[in-house]
XYZ file of C-alpha atoms in Angstrom:
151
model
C -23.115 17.263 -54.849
C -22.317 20.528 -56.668
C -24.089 19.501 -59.699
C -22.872 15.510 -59.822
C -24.039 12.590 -58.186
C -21.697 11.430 -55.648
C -21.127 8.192 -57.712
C -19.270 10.367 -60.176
C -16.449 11.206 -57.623
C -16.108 7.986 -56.570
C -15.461 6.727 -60.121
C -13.102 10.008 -60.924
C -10.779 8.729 -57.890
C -11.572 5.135 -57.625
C -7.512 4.079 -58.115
C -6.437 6.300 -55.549
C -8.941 5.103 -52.995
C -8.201 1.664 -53.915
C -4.574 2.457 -53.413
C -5.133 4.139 -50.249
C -7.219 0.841 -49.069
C -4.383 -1.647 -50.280
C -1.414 0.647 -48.571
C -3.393 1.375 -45.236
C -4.187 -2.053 -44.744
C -1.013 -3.511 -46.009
C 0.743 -1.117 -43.291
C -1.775 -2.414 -40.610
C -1.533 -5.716 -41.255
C 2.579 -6.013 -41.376
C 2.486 -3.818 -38.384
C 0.225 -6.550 -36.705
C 2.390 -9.141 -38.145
C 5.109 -8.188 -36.121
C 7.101 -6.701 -38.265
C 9.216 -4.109 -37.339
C 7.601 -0.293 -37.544
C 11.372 1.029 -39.728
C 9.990 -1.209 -42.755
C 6.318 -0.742 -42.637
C 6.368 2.947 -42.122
C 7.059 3.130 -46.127
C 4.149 1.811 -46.843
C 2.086 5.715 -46.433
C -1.683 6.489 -47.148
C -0.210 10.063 -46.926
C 1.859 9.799 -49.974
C -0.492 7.855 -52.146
C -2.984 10.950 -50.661
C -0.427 13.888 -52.004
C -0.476 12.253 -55.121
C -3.903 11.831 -55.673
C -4.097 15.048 -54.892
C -1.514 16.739 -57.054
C -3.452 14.559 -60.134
C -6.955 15.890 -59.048
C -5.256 19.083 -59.276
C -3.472 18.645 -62.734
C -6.463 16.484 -63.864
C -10.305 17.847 -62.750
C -10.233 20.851 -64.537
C -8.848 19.843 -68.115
C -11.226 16.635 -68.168
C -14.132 18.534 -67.589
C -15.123 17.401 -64.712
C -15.310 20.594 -62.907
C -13.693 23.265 -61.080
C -12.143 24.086 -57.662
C -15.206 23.399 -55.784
C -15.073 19.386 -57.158
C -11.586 19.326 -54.886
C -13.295 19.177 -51.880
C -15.573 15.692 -51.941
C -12.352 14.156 -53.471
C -9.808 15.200 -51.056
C -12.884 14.631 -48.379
C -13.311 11.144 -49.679
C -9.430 10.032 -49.468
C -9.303 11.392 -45.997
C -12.606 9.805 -44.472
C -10.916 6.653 -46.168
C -7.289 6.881 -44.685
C -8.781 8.504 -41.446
C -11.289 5.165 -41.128
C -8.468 2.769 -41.670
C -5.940 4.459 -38.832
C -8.901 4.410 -36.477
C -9.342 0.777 -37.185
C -6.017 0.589 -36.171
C -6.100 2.405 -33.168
C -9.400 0.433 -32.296
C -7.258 -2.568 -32.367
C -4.377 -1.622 -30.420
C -6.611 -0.790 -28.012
C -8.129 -4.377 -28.010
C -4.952 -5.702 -27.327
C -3.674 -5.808 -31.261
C -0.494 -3.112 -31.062
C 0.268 -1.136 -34.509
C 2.153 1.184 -36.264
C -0.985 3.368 -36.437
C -1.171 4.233 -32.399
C 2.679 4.279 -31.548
C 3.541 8.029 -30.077
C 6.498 7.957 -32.474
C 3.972 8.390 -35.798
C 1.656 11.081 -33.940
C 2.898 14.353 -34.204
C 4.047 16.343 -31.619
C 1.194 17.613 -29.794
C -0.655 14.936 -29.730
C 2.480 12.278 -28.375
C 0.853 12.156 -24.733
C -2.871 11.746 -25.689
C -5.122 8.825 -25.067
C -6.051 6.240 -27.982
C -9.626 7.681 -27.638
C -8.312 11.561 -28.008
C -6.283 10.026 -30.826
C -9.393 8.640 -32.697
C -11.169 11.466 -32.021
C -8.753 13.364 -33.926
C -8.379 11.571 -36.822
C -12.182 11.508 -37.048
C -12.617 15.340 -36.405
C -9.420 16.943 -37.254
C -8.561 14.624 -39.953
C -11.641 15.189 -41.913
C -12.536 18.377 -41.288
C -9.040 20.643 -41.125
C -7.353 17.765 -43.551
C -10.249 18.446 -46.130
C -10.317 22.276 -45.703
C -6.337 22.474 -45.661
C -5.871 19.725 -48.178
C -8.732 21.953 -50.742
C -6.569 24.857 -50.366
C -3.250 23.394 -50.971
C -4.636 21.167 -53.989
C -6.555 24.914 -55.306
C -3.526 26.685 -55.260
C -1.488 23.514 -57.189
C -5.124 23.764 -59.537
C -3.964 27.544 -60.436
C -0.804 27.403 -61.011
C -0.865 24.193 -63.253
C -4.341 22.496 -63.340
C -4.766 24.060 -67.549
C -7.976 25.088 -69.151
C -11.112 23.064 -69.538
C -11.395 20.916 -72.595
């Protein structure tokens, strides 16, 4: 992929997917646990996403490991991973299992009176496709104003 195999990603980012994993299914697994959604909703694959971001950002370009167009299988990678972990949850609230990750109060706005299917559907479509594409542009422009010349 642009020039890389894809095993070279996944070793560039390999602590923040790991991190994403251990938060997401920390948060599903409290939330399943019973306890109550005001303490597990600190636990955020969103936040540990941001700042993986910001660091691919600060980070890709002065290692050498490429440009703006290595943003995109990273930020892709961290959102298939955090997408596939809150449709695992939703999966299992719909089995009978009821989370954090399908309660209206944690979907935005629009989406407060869809189905869990819609939901899932979402997070697979929306989530990887416009999250990517908007998280690549946000994470370019942090790459130009701060992301420093190659090595």
């Amino acid at each position: 992929m642009f020039g890389k195999p894809y095993s070279a990603y996944l070793r560039f980012q390999w602590p923040f997917l790991t991190a994403i994993a251990v938060v997401g299914f920390i948060r599903l697994g409290l939330s399943i646990a019973g306890q109550p959604d005001s303490m597990v909703k600190f636990f955020s694959m969103t936040v540990v996403g941001i700042i993986g971001s910001v660091y691919y950002a600060m980070t890709v370009r002065r290692s050498g490991f490429g440009n703006y167009r290595e943003l995109i299988p990273l930020i892709f990678n961290q959102n298939f991973l955090a997408n596939s972990i809150a449709i695992l949850g939703i999966i299992l609230s719909i089995y009978g299992m009821p989370n954090i990750l399908d309660v209206p109060e944690f979907k935005p706005p629009f989406a407060r009176e869809s189905t869990s299917l819609q939901h899932a559907l979402a997070h697979l479509f929306l989530g990887n496709i416009v999250g990517t594409l908007f998280g690549w542009i946000i994470t370019s422009m942090i790459m130009a104003i701060g992301g420093g010349r190659k090595k």
